[in-house]
CSV table of N, CA, C and O in Angstrom, one decimal:
chain,number,residue,atom,x,y,z
A,1,UNK,N,23.3,50.8,-21.5
A,1,UNK,CA,22.2,50.0,-20.9
A,1,UNK,C,22.4,48.6,-21.4
A,1,UNK,O,22.3,48.3,-22.6
A,2,UNK,N,22.6,47.7,-20.5
A,2,UNK,CA,22.7,46.3,-20.9
A,2,UNK,C,21.7,45.5,-20.1
A,2,UNK,O,21.3,45.8,-19.0
A,3,UNK,N,21.2,44.5,-20.8
A,3,UNK,CA,20.2,43.5,-20.2
A,3,UNK,C,20.7,42.1,-20.4
A,3,UNK,O,21.7,41.9,-21.1
A,4,UNK,N,19.9,41.1,-20.0
A,4,UNK,CA,20.2,39.8,-20.2
A,4,UNK,C,20.3,39.4,-21.7
A,4,UNK,O,21.0,38.5,-22.1
A,5,UNK,N,19.5,40.1,-22.6
A,5,UNK,CA,19.6,39.7,-24.0
A,5,UNK,C,20.5,40.6,-24.8
A,5,UNK,O,20.6,40.5,-26.0
A,6,UNK,N,21.1,41.6,-24.2
A,6,UNK,CA,22.0,42.5,-24.9
A,6,UNK,C,23.4,41.9,-25.0
A,6,UNK,O,23.9,41.3,-24.0
A,7,UNK,N,24.0,42.0,-26.2
A,7,UNK,CA,25.4,41.5,-26.3
A,7,UNK,C,26.4,42.3,-25.4
A,7,UNK,O,26.2,43.5,-25.3
A,8,UNK,N,27.3,41.6,-24.8
A,8,UNK,CA,28.3,42.3,-24.0
A,8,UNK,C,29.3,42.9,-25.0
A,8,UNK,O,29.7,42.4,-26.0
A,9,UNK,N,29.8,44.1,-24.6
A,9,UNK,CA,30.9,44.7,-25.4
A,9,UNK,C,32.2,44.0,-25.2
A,9,UNK,O,32.5,43.5,-24.1
A,10,UNK,N,33.0,43.8,-26.3
A,10,UNK,CA,34.2,43.0,-26.1
A,10,UNK,C,35.2,43.7,-25.3
A,10,UNK,O,35.2,45.0,-25.2
A,11,UNK,N,36.0,43.0,-24.6
A,11,UNK,CA,37.1,43.5,-23.8
A,11,UNK,C,38.4,43.3,-24.5
A,11,UNK,O,38.5,42.5,-25.4
A,12,UNK,N,39.4,43.9,-24.0
A,12,UNK,CA,40.7,43.8,-24.7
A,12,UNK,C,41.2,42.3,-24.6
A,12,UNK,O,41.7,41.8,-25.6
A,13,UNK,N,40.9,41.6,-23.5
A,13,UNK,CA,41.3,40.2,-23.4
A,13,UNK,C,40.5,39.3,-24.2
A,13,UNK,O,41.0,38.2,-24.6
A,14,UNK,N,39.3,39.6,-24.6
A,14,UNK,CA,38.5,38.7,-25.4
A,14,UNK,C,38.7,38.9,-26.9
A,14,UNK,O,38.2,38.0,-27.6
A,15,UNK,N,39.4,39.9,-27.3
A,15,UNK,CA,39.6,40.1,-28.7
A,15,UNK,C,40.9,39.5,-29.1
A,15,UNK,O,42.0,39.8,-28.6
A,16,UNK,N,40.9,38.5,-29.9
A,16,UNK,CA,42.1,37.8,-30.4
A,16,UNK,C,42.1,37.9,-31.9
A,16,UNK,O,41.2,37.3,-32.5
A,17,UNK,N,43.0,38.6,-32.5
A,17,UNK,CA,43.0,38.8,-33.9
A,17,UNK,C,44.3,38.3,-34.5
A,17,UNK,O,45.3,38.1,-33.7
A,18,UNK,N,44.3,38.1,-35.8
A,18,UNK,CA,45.5,37.7,-36.5
A,18,UNK,C,46.5,38.8,-36.4
A,18,UNK,O,46.1,40.0,-36.5
A,19,UNK,N,47.8,38.5,-36.3
A,19,UNK,CA,48.8,39.6,-36.4
A,19,UNK,C,48.8,40.3,-37.7
A,19,UNK,O,48.5,39.6,-38.8
A,20,UNK,N,49.1,41.5,-37.8
A,20,UNK,CA,49.1,42.3,-39.0
A,20,UNK,C,50.3,41.9,-39.8
A,20,UNK,O,51.2,41.3,-39.3
A,21,UNK,N,50.3,42.3,-41.1
A,21,UNK,CA,51.4,42.0,-42.0
A,21,UNK,C,52.7,42.6,-41.4
A,21,UNK,O,53.8,42.0,-41.4
A,22,UNK,N,52.6,43.8,-40.9
A,22,UNK,CA,53.8,44.5,-40.3
A,22,UNK,C,54.3,43.8,-39.1
A,22,UNK,O,55.5,43.6,-39.0
A,23,UNK,N,53.4,43.3,-38.2
A,23,UNK,CA,53.8,42.5,-37.1
A,23,UNK,C,54.5,41.3,-37.5
A,23,UNK,O,55.6,40.9,-36.9
A,24,UNK,N,54.0,40.6,-38.5
A,24,UNK,CA,54.7,39.3,-38.9
A,24,UNK,C,56.1,39.6,-39.5
A,24,UNK,O,57.0,38.9,-39.2
A,25,UNK,N,56.2,40.7,-40.3
A,25,UNK,CA,57.5,41.1,-40.8
A,25,UNK,C,58.5,41.4,-39.7
A,25,UNK,O,59.7,41.1,-39.8
A,26,UNK,N,58.0,42.1,-38.7
A,26,UNK,CA,58.9,42.5,-37.6
A,26,UNK,C,59.3,41.2,-36.8
A,26,UNK,O,60.4,41.3,-36.1
A,27,UNK,N,58.6,40.2,-36.9
A,27,UNK,CA,58.9,38.9,-36.2
A,27,UNK,C,59.8,38.0,-37.0
A,27,UNK,O,60.1,36.9,-36.6
A,28,UNK,N,60.2,38.5,-38.2
A,28,UNK,CA,61.1,37.7,-39.1
A,28,UNK,C,60.4,36.9,-40.2
A,28,UNK,O,61.1,36.2,-40.9
A,29,UNK,N,59.1,37.1,-40.3
A,29,UNK,CA,58.4,36.4,-41.5
A,29,UNK,C,58.8,37.1,-42.8
A,29,UNK,O,59.0,38.3,-42.8
A,30,UNK,N,58.8,36.4,-43.8
A,30,UNK,CA,59.1,36.9,-45.2
A,30,UNK,C,58.0,36.5,-46.1
A,30,UNK,O,57.4,35.5,-45.9
A,31,UNK,N,57.8,37.3,-47.1
A,31,UNK,CA,56.8,37.0,-48.1
A,31,UNK,C,57.4,35.9,-49.0
A,31,UNK,O,58.5,36.0,-49.5
A,32,UNK,N,56.7,34.8,-49.0
A,32,UNK,CA,57.1,33.6,-49.7
A,32,UNK,C,56.1,33.3,-50.9
A,32,UNK,O,54.9,33.4,-50.6
A,33,UNK,N,56.6,33.0,-52.0
A,33,UNK,CA,55.8,32.7,-53.2
A,33,UNK,C,56.1,31.2,-53.5
A,33,UNK,O,57.3,30.9,-53.7
A,34,UNK,N,55.1,30.4,-53.6
A,34,UNK,CA,55.3,29.0,-54.0
A,34,UNK,C,54.5,28.7,-55.2
A,34,UNK,O,53.4,29.1,-55.4
A,35,UNK,N,55.2,28.0,-56.2
A,35,UNK,CA,54.6,27.6,-57.4
A,35,UNK,C,54.4,26.1,-57.3
A,35,UNK,O,55.4,25.3,-57.2
A,36,UNK,N,53.2,25.6,-57.3
A,36,UNK,CA,52.9,24.2,-57.2
A,36,UNK,C,52.7,23.7,-58.6
A,36,UNK,O,51.7,24.1,-59.3
A,37,UNK,N,53.4,22.7,-59.1
A,37,UNK,CA,53.1,22.0,-60.4
A,37,UNK,C,52.5,20.7,-60.0
A,37,UNK,O,53.1,19.9,-59.2
A,38,UNK,N,51.3,20.4,-60.6
A,38,UNK,CA,50.7,19.2,-60.2
A,38,UNK,C,50.1,18.5,-61.5
A,38,UNK,O,49.8,19.2,-62.5
A,39,UNK,N,49.9,17.2,-61.4
A,39,UNK,CA,49.3,16.5,-62.5
A,39,UNK,C,47.7,16.7,-62.5
A,39,UNK,O,47.2,16.5,-61.4
A,40,UNK,N,47.1,17.0,-63.6
A,40,UNK,CA,45.7,17.1,-63.6
A,40,UNK,C,45.1,15.7,-63.4
A,40,UNK,O,45.5,14.8,-64.0
A,41,UNK,N,44.1,15.6,-62.5
A,41,UNK,CA,43.5,14.3,-62.2
A,41,UNK,C,42.9,13.6,-63.5
A,41,UNK,O,43.1,12.4,-63.6
A,42,UNK,N,42.3,14.3,-64.3
A,42,UNK,CA,41.7,13.7,-65.5
A,42,UNK,C,42.7,13.4,-66.7
A,42,UNK,O,42.4,12.6,-67.5
A,43,UNK,N,43.7,14.2,-66.6
A,43,UNK,CA,44.8,14.1,-67.7
A,43,UNK,C,46.1,14.1,-67.0
A,43,UNK,O,46.8,15.1,-67.0
A,44,UNK,N,46.6,12.9,-66.5
A,44,UNK,CA,47.8,12.9,-65.7
A,44,UNK,C,49.1,13.3,-66.5
A,44,UNK,O,50.1,13.6,-65.8
A,45,UNK,N,49.1,13.3,-67.8
A,45,UNK,CA,50.3,13.7,-68.5
A,45,UNK,C,50.4,15.3,-68.6
A,45,UNK,O,51.4,15.8,-69.1
A,46,UNK,N,49.4,16.0,-68.2
A,46,UNK,CA,49.4,17.5,-68.3
A,46,UNK,C,49.6,18.0,-66.9
A,46,UNK,O,49.0,17.6,-65.9
A,47,UNK,N,50.6,19.0,-66.9
A,47,UNK,CA,50.9,19.7,-65.6
A,47,UNK,C,50.2,21.0,-65.5
A,47,UNK,O,50.1,21.7,-66.5
A,48,UNK,N,49.6,21.3,-64.4
A,48,UNK,CA,49.0,22.6,-64.1
A,48,UNK,C,49.8,23.3,-63.1
A,48,UNK,O,50.4,22.7,-62.2
A,49,UNK,N,49.7,24.6,-63.1
A,49,UNK,CA,50.5,25.4,-62.2
A,49,UNK,C,49.5,26.2,-61.2
A,49,UNK,O,48.5,26.6,-61.6
A,50,UNK,N,49.9,26.3,-60.0
A,50,UNK,CA,49.1,27.0,-58.9
A,50,UNK,C,50.1,27.8,-58.2
A,50,UNK,O,51.1,27.3,-57.7
A,51,UNK,N,49.9,29.1,-58.1
A,51,UNK,CA,50.8,30.1,-57.4
A,51,UNK,C,50.1,30.5,-56.1
A,51,UNK,O,48.9,30.9,-56.1
A,52,UNK,N,50.9,30.5,-55.0
A,52,UNK,CA,50.4,30.9,-53.7
A,52,UNK,C,51.4,31.7,-52.9
A,52,UNK,O,52.6,31.4,-52.9
A,53,UNK,N,50.9,32.8,-52.3
A,53,UNK,CA,51.8,33.7,-51.5
A,53,UNK,C,51.3,33.7,-50.1
A,53,UNK,O,50.1,33.7,-49.8
A,54,UNK,N,52.3,33.7,-49.2
A,54,UNK,CA,52.0,33.8,-47.7
A,54,UNK,C,53.2,34.3,-47.0
A,54,UNK,O,54.3,34.3,-47.6
A,55,UNK,N,53.0,34.8,-45.8
A,55,UNK,CA,54.2,35.1,-45.0
A,55,UNK,C,54.6,33.9,-44.3
A,55,UNK,O,53.8,33.1,-43.7
A,56,UNK,N,55.9,33.6,-44.3
A,56,UNK,CA,56.4,32.3,-43.8
A,56,UNK,C,57.8,32.6,-43.2
A,56,UNK,O,58.5,33.6,-43.5
A,57,UNK,N,58.2,31.6,-42.3
A,57,UNK,CA,59.5,31.7,-41.7
A,57,UNK,C,60.5,30.8,-42.4
A,57,UNK,O,60.2,29.6,-42.8
A,58,UNK,N,61.7,31.3,-42.7
A,58,UNK,CA,62.8,30.6,-43.3
A,58,UNK,C,63.6,29.9,-42.3
A,58,UNK,O,63.7,30.4,-41.2
A,59,UNK,N,64.3,28.8,-42.5
A,59,UNK,CA,64.4,28.1,-43.7
A,59,UNK,C,63.4,26.9,-43.8
A,59,UNK,O,63.4,26.2,-44.8
A,60,UNK,N,62.5,26.8,-42.8
A,60,UNK,CA,61.6,25.6,-42.8
A,60,UNK,C,60.3,25.8,-43.5
A,60,UNK,O,59.7,24.8,-43.8
A,61,UNK,N,59.9,27.0,-43.7
A,61,UNK,CA,58.6,27.3,-44.4
A,61,UNK,C,57.4,26.5,-43.8
A,61,UNK,O,56.8,25.7,-44.5
A,62,UNK,N,57.1,26.7,-42.5
A,62,UNK,CA,56.0,25.9,-41.9
A,62,UNK,C,54.7,26.1,-42.6
A,62,UNK,O,53.9,25.1,-42.7
A,63,UNK,N,54.3,27.3,-43.0
A,63,UNK,CA,53.0,27.5,-43.7
A,63,UNK,C,52.9,26.8,-45.0
A,63,UNK,O,51.9,26.3,-45.3
A,64,UNK,N,54.0,26.8,-45.8
A,64,UNK,CA,54.0,26.1,-47.1
A,64,UNK,C,53.9,24.6,-46.8
A,64,UNK,O,53.2,23.9,-47.6
A,65,UNK,N,54.6,24.1,-45.8
A,65,UNK,CA,54.5,22.7,-45.5
A,65,UNK,C,53.1,22.3,-45.1
A,65,UNK,O,52.6,21.2,-45.4
A,66,UNK,N,52.4,23.2,-44.4
A,66,UNK,CA,51.0,22.9,-44.0
A,66,UNK,C,50.1,22.7,-45.3
A,66,UNK,O,49.3,21.9,-45.4
A,67,UNK,N,50.3,23.6,-46.3
A,67,UNK,CA,49.6,23.5,-47.5
A,67,UNK,C,49.9,22.3,-48.3
A,67,UNK,O,49.1,21.6,-48.9
A,68,UNK,N,51.2,21.9,-48.3
A,68,UNK,CA,51.6,20.7,-49.0
A,68,UNK,C,51.0,19.5,-48.4
A,68,UNK,O,50.5,18.6,-49.1
A,69,UNK,N,51.0,19.4,-47.0
A,69,UNK,CA,50.3,18.3,-46.3
A,69,UNK,C,48.8,18.3,-46.6
A,69,UNK,O,48.3,17.2,-46.9
A,70,UNK,N,48.2,19.4,-46.6
A,70,UNK,CA,46.7,19.5,-47.0
A,70,UNK,C,46.5,19.0,-48.4
A,70,UNK,O,45.6,18.3,-48.6
A,71,UNK,N,47.4,19.5,-49.3
A,71,UNK,CA,47.2,19.1,-50.7
A,71,UNK,C,47.3,17.6,-50.9
A,71,UNK,O,46.5,16.9,-51.5
A,72,UNK,N,48.3,17.0,-50.3
A,72,UNK,CA,48.5,15.5,-50.4
A,72,UNK,C,47.4,14.7,-49.8
A,72,UNK,O,47.1,13.6,-50.3
A,73,UNK,N,46.7,15.3,-48.7
A,73,UNK,CA,45.7,14.5,-48.1
A,73,UNK,C,44.3,14.8,-48.7
A,73,UNK,O,43.4,13.9,-48.7
A,74,UNK,N,44.1,15.9,-49.4
A,74,UNK,CA,42.7,16.3,-49.7
A,74,UNK,C,42.5,16.6,-51.2
A,74,UNK,O,41.3,16.7,-51.6
A,75,UNK,N,43.5,16.8,-52.0
A,75,UNK,CA,43.4,17.2,-53.4
A,75,UNK,C,43.8,16.1,-54.3
A,75,UNK,O,44.8,15.4,-54.1
A,76,UNK,N,43.0,15.9,-55.4
A,76,UNK,CA,43.2,14.7,-56.2
A,76,UNK,C,44.4,14.8,-57.1
A,76,UNK,O,45.0,13.8,-57.5
A,77,UNK,N,44.8,16.0,-57.5
A,77,UNK,CA,45.9,16.2,-58.4
A,77,UNK,C,47.2,16.0,-57.7
A,77,UNK,O,47.6,16.8,-56.9
A,78,UNK,N,48.0,14.9,-58.0
A,78,UNK,CA,49.2,14.7,-57.3
A,78,UNK,C,50.3,15.7,-57.7
A,78,UNK,O,50.4,16.2,-58.8
A,79,UNK,N,51.1,16.1,-56.6
A,79,UNK,CA,52.1,17.1,-56.9
A,79,UNK,C,53.2,16.6,-57.7
A,79,UNK,O,53.7,15.5,-57.5
A,80,UNK,N,53.7,17.4,-58.6
A,80,UNK,CA,54.9,17.1,-59.4
A,80,UNK,C,56.1,17.8,-58.7
A,80,UNK,O,57.1,17.1,-58.4
A,81,UNK,N,56.0,19.1,-58.4
A,81,UNK,CA,57.1,19.8,-57.8
A,81,UNK,C,56.6,21.1,-57.1
A,81,UNK,O,55.5,21.6,-57.5
A,82,UNK,N,57.4,21.6,-56.2
A,82,UNK,CA,57.0,22.9,-55.6
A,82,UNK,C,58.3,23.8,-55.6
A,82,UNK,O,59.3,23.3,-55.2
A,83,UNK,N,58.2,25.0,-56.2
A,83,UNK,CA,59.3,25.9,-56.2
A,83,UNK,C,58.9,27.1,-55.3
A,83,UNK,O,57.8,27.6,-55.4
A,84,UNK,N,59.9,27.5,-54.5
A,84,UNK,CA,59.6,28.5,-53.5
A,84,UNK,C,60.7,29.6,-53.6
A,84,UNK,O,61.9,29.4,-53.8
A,85,UNK,N,60.2,30.9,-53.6
A,85,UNK,CA,61.0,32.0,-53.6
A,85,UNK,C,60.6,32.9,-52.5
A,85,UNK,O,59.4,33.0,-52.1
A,86,UNK,N,61.5,33.7,-51.9
A,86,UNK,CA,61.1,34.6,-50.8
A,86,UNK,C,62.0,35.8,-50.8
A,86,UNK,O,63.0,35.8,-51.4
A,87,UNK,N,61.4,36.9,-50.2
A,87,UNK,CA,62.2,38.1,-50.1
A,87,UNK,C,61.8,38.8,-48.8
A,87,UNK,O,60.7,38.6,-48.3
A,88,UNK,N,62.8,39.6,-48.3
A,88,UNK,CA,62.5,40.5,-47.1
A,88,UNK,C,61.8,41.7,-47.6
A,88,UNK,O,62.3,42.4,-48.5
A,89,UNK,N,60.7,42.0,-47.1
A,89,UNK,CA,60.0,43.3,-47.4
A,89,UNK,C,60.4,44.4,-46.4
A,89,UNK,O,60.6,45.5,-46.7
A,90,UNK,N,60.5,44.0,-45.2
A,90,UNK,CA,60.9,44.9,-44.1
A,90,UNK,C,61.6,44.1,-43.1
A,90,UNK,O,61.2,43.0,-42.7
A,91,UNK,N,62.7,44.6,-42.6
A,91,UNK,CA,63.5,44.0,-41.6
A,91,UNK,C,63.4,44.8,-40.3
A,91,UNK,O,63.1,46.0,-40.4
A,92,UNK,N,63.6,44.2,-39.1
A,92,UNK,CA,63.5,45.0,-37.9
A,92,UNK,C,64.4,46.2,-37.9
A,92,UNK,O,64.0,47.2,-37.3
A,93,UNK,N,65.5,46.2,-38.6
A,93,UNK,CA,66.4,47.4,-38.6
A,93,UNK,C,65.8,48.5,-39.5
A,93,UNK,O,66.2,49.6,-39.3
A,94,UNK,N,64.8,48.2,-40.3
A,94,UNK,CA,64.2,49.3,-41.2
A,94,UNK,C,63.2,50.1,-40.4
A,94,UNK,O,62.9,51.2,-40.8
A,95,UNK,N,62.6,49.5,-39.3
A,95,UNK,CA,61.6,50.2,-38.6
A,95,UNK,C,62.3,50.8,-37.3
A,95,UNK,O,63.0,50.2,-36.6
A,96,UNK,N,62.0,52.1,-37.1
A,96,UNK,CA,62.6,52.8,-35.9
A,96,UNK,C,61.6,53.9,-35.5
A,96,UNK,O,60.8,54.3,-36.2
A,97,UNK,N,61.8,54.3,-34.3
A,97,UNK,CA,61.0,55.4,-33.7
A,97,UNK,C,61.4,56.7,-34.3
A,97,UNK,O,62.6,56.9,-34.5
A,98,UNK,N,60.5,57.6,-34.4
A,98,UNK,CA,60.9,59.0,-34.9
A,98,UNK,C,61.7,59.7,-33.8
A,98,UNK,O,61.4,59.6,-32.6
A,99,UNK,N,62.7,60.5,-34.2
A,99,UNK,CA,63.5,61.2,-33.3
A,99,UNK,C,62.8,62.5,-32.8
A,99,UNK,O,62.9,62.9,-31.7
A,100,UNK,N,62.0,63.1,-33.7
A,100,UNK,CA,61.3,64.3,-33.4
A,100,UNK,C,59.9,64.3,-34.1
A,100,UNK,O,59.8,63.8,-35.2
A,101,UNK,N,59.0,64.8,-33.4
A,101,UNK,CA,57.6,65.0,-33.9
A,101,UNK,C,57.3,66.5,-33.9
A,101,UNK,O,57.4,67.1,-32.9
A,102,UNK,N,57.0,67.0,-35.1
A,102,UNK,CA,56.6,68.4,-35.3
A,102,UNK,C,55.1,68.5,-35.4
A,102,UNK,O,54.5,67.7,-36.0
A,103,UNK,N,54.5,69.5,-34.7
A,103,UNK,CA,53.1,69.7,-34.8
A,103,UNK,C,52.9,71.1,-35.4
A,103,UNK,O,53.4,72.1,-35.0
A,104,UNK,N,52.1,71.1,-36.5
A,104,UNK,CA,51.7,72.4,-37.2
A,104,UNK,C,50.3,72.6,-36.9
A,104,UNK,O,49.4,71.7,-37.2
A,105,UNK,N,49.9,73.8,-36.6
A,105,UNK,CA,48.5,74.1,-36.2
A,105,UNK,C,47.6,73.2,-36.9
A,105,UNK,O,46.9,73.1,-37.6
């Protein structure tokens, strides 16, 4: 029963969600870990470390570049360096359909 004040139930087309980790990995994304070394604003001779992980595309790392741009525009501690490491967790060749499905009572 729906009325003018009742919320409409969502439809398939109206639901837009973030892709799952598995979907990202199947699209070629890899888990990337970035270590940001930056100068502390109050003590510029001291370096502080910040570690961040995200799924990203190699070799350009667009997600990490977004964070670097955000950092440079909005955060007071100037960056000293950024070190990036990445690895494949799952490749498209690792995922396959089952050949047989057994059903037990």
